[in-house]
Amino acid sequence: MEIFILDKQPHLLLIDGMALLFRSFFATAPMHQFFRKSDGTPTNGVQGFARHVLSAQSIMRPTHIAVCWDMGVHTFRNELFDGYKANRPAPPDELKPQFDMAKDVSEMIGWQNFGIVGMEADDTIGSIIDQWSDKARITVISGDKDLLQLLNPSTTIALTKKGYTEYNIYNEERFMEEYAIDPPLFADVKAFMGDPSDGYPGVKGIGPKTALKLIQTYGSVDGVLASIDDLKPAQRSKIQEHEEILKLSLQLARINKNVPIEGTLDDCELPIWDHSKLEQLTMEGYSLISRHARSLMF
C-alpha cells in the first residue's frame, strides 16, 4: 500500500506588482490596445497584471498571495545617490492612472497589498522573505534579477520569460551552481559591474565576468578591497580610483530586509472566488480579468 504525505506547509506566492504592471502595459500599448473603460480610462496594464497573477496561481498552486508595490518614485536610494534611476523616462500618460487602479483591483480580488513609502517593492519582498521564510515555502514572481540575492532554502525566484506562463526559475542550488557564490553576494557583484537601468555606475571598466570572478576569489567587496595589493595593476588602479562609488553602489544594490511588514501570513490566504466577485469585476470595467478567472476556476 502506498502512503502519500501531503505538504501542509503554506506556499506563499510573492508578486512584484510593479514589474508585472509595467510588463503587461508595454505588451499591448505599442498596438494601442488600452482596453479602456466606458469613461476612457485605460486598463491594459491592470488587467494584464491580474491575469498574470491568476495564471501563476493556477500553475504554482499557492495557498497564499501577497503583492508588493513601489510607493512613489523617491526612495532612500535617491537620498544616497541623486542619479539613482534618474535616466528612466516618465511613465506614459496611459499608464499613470493604472498605478492606483492596480492596487484597487488587487484589493477587490482579495490579494493582500504591501508597500512602504520610501522603499521599493524589492525591499518589501526581501523583508517578507526574511520574516516569513521559516513559516512558508515562498515563490517570488518578478522580472528583476536583483532579487536573486534573496534566494534561500525555502525561497524560489521565478523570473518572467514569455507570456503569462513561462518562467526562468532559480532555487538556491541552481544559483550556486551557476555563480559559485552565496546568493547574498550577488549584490557585491552588481556593485562592481553597476546597473545602467538603475543609474549607478559601479567600477568603470569592470564587466559582469570580472565582477563575478573577483567575488568568487575574494568573497565580497570588502574582501577585494582588503586584498587590493594582490590584484593586477590595471584592476587595482580602476578599483582604487572608484572605491567610493563602489561602496555606494553596494549600498544601492543591496536589498533592505528591515522594512516593517504590517500584516501576517494569515492575511494573505487565498481569497474565495464566487460569482459575485466576477460580476463586480465586470461591472467595474475589468471584464478580461473576470473571464480569465472564470476560465481557470469555474
Short mmCIF file of N, CA and C in Angstrom, two decimals, residues 17-53 69 91-99 101-102 105 164 284-289 292:
data_model
loop_
_atom_site.label_atom_id
_atom_site.label_comp_id
_atom_site.label_asym_id
_atom_site.label_seq_id
_atom_site.Cartn_x
_atom_site.Cartn_y
_atom_site.Cartn_z
N GLY A 17 4.50 43.50 -7.94
CA GLY A 17 3.37 44.08 -8.63
C GLY A 17 3.76 45.07 -9.71
N MET A 18 4.71 45.95 -9.41
CA MET A 18 5.09 46.97 -10.38
C MET A 18 5.73 46.34 -11.62
N ALA A 19 6.53 45.29 -11.42
CA ALA A 19 7.17 44.63 -12.56
C ALA A 19 6.13 44.03 -13.50
N LEU A 20 5.11 43.38 -12.93
CA LEU A 20 4.08 42.78 -13.77
C LEU A 20 3.18 43.84 -14.41
N LEU A 21 2.94 44.94 -13.70
CA LEU A 21 2.12 46.02 -14.25
C LEU A 21 2.80 46.64 -15.46
N PHE A 22 4.08 46.98 -15.34
CA PHE A 22 4.82 47.56 -16.46
C PHE A 22 4.89 46.57 -17.62
N ARG A 23 5.22 45.34 -17.32
CA ARG A 23 5.34 44.31 -18.35
C ARG A 23 4.02 44.17 -19.12
N SER A 24 2.91 44.14 -18.40
CA SER A 24 1.61 43.98 -19.03
C SER A 24 1.24 45.20 -19.86
N PHE A 25 1.54 46.38 -19.34
CA PHE A 25 1.22 47.61 -20.09
C PHE A 25 1.94 47.64 -21.43
N PHE A 26 3.25 47.39 -21.41
CA PHE A 26 4.04 47.52 -22.64
C PHE A 26 3.86 46.32 -23.58
N ALA A 27 3.19 45.27 -23.12
CA ALA A 27 2.88 44.15 -24.01
C ALA A 27 1.80 44.52 -25.02
N THR A 28 0.93 45.46 -24.65
CA THR A 28 -0.19 45.81 -25.52
C THR A 28 -0.19 47.27 -25.97
N ALA A 29 0.51 48.15 -25.25
CA ALA A 29 0.49 49.57 -25.58
C ALA A 29 1.01 49.88 -26.99
N PRO A 30 2.07 49.21 -27.47
CA PRO A 30 2.55 49.53 -28.83
C PRO A 30 1.49 49.33 -29.91
N MET A 31 0.52 48.43 -29.65
CA MET A 31 -0.56 48.21 -30.61
C MET A 31 -1.78 49.08 -30.29
N HIS A 32 -1.62 50.00 -29.31
CA HIS A 32 -2.70 50.89 -28.87
C HIS A 32 -3.89 50.11 -28.34
N GLN A 33 -3.62 48.97 -27.73
CA GLN A 33 -4.67 48.18 -27.10
C GLN A 33 -4.68 48.52 -25.61
N PHE A 34 -5.49 49.52 -25.26
CA PHE A 34 -5.52 50.01 -23.88
C PHE A 34 -6.74 49.50 -23.10
N PHE A 35 -7.67 48.84 -23.78
CA PHE A 35 -8.85 48.26 -23.13
C PHE A 35 -9.49 49.28 -22.18
N ARG A 36 -9.93 50.36 -22.74
CA ARG A 36 -10.44 51.48 -21.95
C ARG A 36 -11.81 51.17 -21.36
N LYS A 37 -12.05 51.75 -20.18
CA LYS A 37 -13.38 51.71 -19.58
C LYS A 37 -14.31 52.64 -20.35
N SER A 38 -15.57 52.64 -19.97
CA SER A 38 -16.54 53.49 -20.66
C SER A 38 -16.21 54.97 -20.53
N ASP A 39 -15.49 55.34 -19.45
CA ASP A 39 -15.12 56.75 -19.28
C ASP A 39 -13.79 57.08 -19.96
N GLY A 40 -13.20 56.11 -20.65
CA GLY A 40 -11.96 56.34 -21.38
C GLY A 40 -10.69 55.96 -20.63
N THR A 41 -10.81 55.58 -19.36
CA THR A 41 -9.63 55.22 -18.58
C THR A 41 -9.01 53.93 -19.08
N PRO A 42 -7.71 53.93 -19.40
CA PRO A 42 -7.07 52.70 -19.88
C PRO A 42 -6.91 51.68 -18.76
N THR A 43 -6.99 50.40 -19.11
CA THR A 43 -6.89 49.33 -18.10
C THR A 43 -5.95 48.21 -18.54
N ASN A 44 -5.22 48.38 -19.63
CA ASN A 44 -4.46 47.24 -20.18
C ASN A 44 -3.41 46.70 -19.20
N GLY A 45 -2.70 47.61 -18.51
CA GLY A 45 -1.69 47.15 -17.56
C GLY A 45 -2.31 46.44 -16.38
N VAL A 46 -3.39 46.99 -15.85
CA VAL A 46 -4.07 46.40 -14.69
C VAL A 46 -4.62 45.02 -15.01
N GLN A 47 -5.31 44.92 -16.15
CA GLN A 47 -5.92 43.64 -16.50
C GLN A 47 -4.86 42.60 -16.81
N GLY A 48 -3.76 43.01 -17.47
CA GLY A 48 -2.67 42.08 -17.73
C GLY A 48 -2.00 41.62 -16.45
N PHE A 49 -1.80 42.54 -15.52
CA PHE A 49 -1.22 42.20 -14.22
C PHE A 49 -2.05 41.14 -13.52
N ALA A 50 -3.36 41.37 -13.43
CA ALA A 50 -4.23 40.44 -12.72
C ALA A 50 -4.30 39.09 -13.42
N ARG A 51 -4.35 39.10 -14.73
CA ARG A 51 -4.39 37.84 -15.48
C ARG A 51 -3.09 37.06 -15.27
N HIS A 52 -1.97 37.78 -15.19
CA HIS A 52 -0.68 37.12 -14.95
C HIS A 52 -0.68 36.43 -13.58
N VAL A 53 -1.15 37.14 -12.56
CA VAL A 53 -1.18 36.56 -11.22
C VAL A 53 -2.13 35.37 -11.16
N TRP A 69 4.46 46.55 -3.84
CA TRP A 69 4.44 47.71 -4.74
C TRP A 69 5.51 48.72 -4.35
N PRO A 91 6.65 57.64 -16.91
CA PRO A 91 5.68 56.67 -17.43
C PRO A 91 4.71 57.33 -18.41
N PRO A 92 4.25 56.60 -19.41
CA PRO A 92 3.28 57.17 -20.37
C PRO A 92 2.00 57.60 -19.66
N ASP A 93 1.33 58.56 -20.25
CA ASP A 93 0.09 59.08 -19.64
C ASP A 93 -0.94 57.98 -19.44
N GLU A 94 -0.99 57.02 -20.37
CA GLU A 94 -1.98 55.95 -20.27
C GLU A 94 -1.70 55.01 -19.10
N LEU A 95 -0.44 54.99 -18.63
CA LEU A 95 -0.09 54.11 -17.52
C LEU A 95 -0.33 54.77 -16.16
N LYS A 96 -0.18 56.08 -16.09
CA LYS A 96 -0.21 56.77 -14.80
C LYS A 96 -1.45 56.46 -13.95
N PRO A 97 -2.66 56.47 -14.50
CA PRO A 97 -3.82 56.20 -13.63
C PRO A 97 -3.90 54.74 -13.20
N GLN A 98 -3.10 53.88 -13.82
CA GLN A 98 -3.23 52.44 -13.54
C GLN A 98 -2.44 52.01 -12.31
N PHE A 99 -1.56 52.87 -11.79
CA PHE A 99 -0.82 52.50 -10.58
C PHE A 99 -1.78 52.28 -9.40
N MET A 101 -5.08 52.05 -9.67
CA MET A 101 -6.09 51.08 -10.08
C MET A 101 -5.63 49.65 -9.82
N ALA A 102 -4.36 49.38 -10.05
CA ALA A 102 -3.84 48.02 -9.86
C ALA A 102 -3.94 47.60 -8.40
N VAL A 105 -7.65 46.92 -7.70
CA VAL A 105 -8.09 45.64 -8.25
C VAL A 105 -7.56 44.49 -7.41
N TYR A 164 2.22 34.69 -20.07
CA TYR A 164 1.78 34.56 -18.68
C TYR A 164 2.26 33.27 -18.02
N GLU A 284 -17.09 46.84 -12.86
CA GLU A 284 -16.08 47.89 -12.68
C GLU A 284 -15.25 48.11 -13.95
N GLY A 285 -15.51 47.33 -15.00
CA GLY A 285 -14.82 47.52 -16.27
C GLY A 285 -13.63 46.61 -16.49
N TYR A 286 -13.57 45.51 -15.71
CA TYR A 286 -12.43 44.59 -15.81
C TYR A 286 -12.92 43.23 -16.31
N SER A 287 -13.58 43.25 -17.44
CA SER A 287 -14.19 42.01 -17.95
C SER A 287 -13.14 40.99 -18.35
N LEU A 288 -11.95 41.42 -18.80
CA LEU A 288 -10.90 40.47 -19.17
C LEU A 288 -10.44 39.66 -17.96
N ILE A 289 -10.32 40.33 -16.81
CA ILE A 289 -9.94 39.62 -15.59
C ILE A 289 -11.03 38.62 -15.21
N HIS A 292 -10.99 35.62 -17.47
CA HIS A 292 -9.82 34.78 -17.23
C HIS A 292 -9.99 34.00 -15.92
#
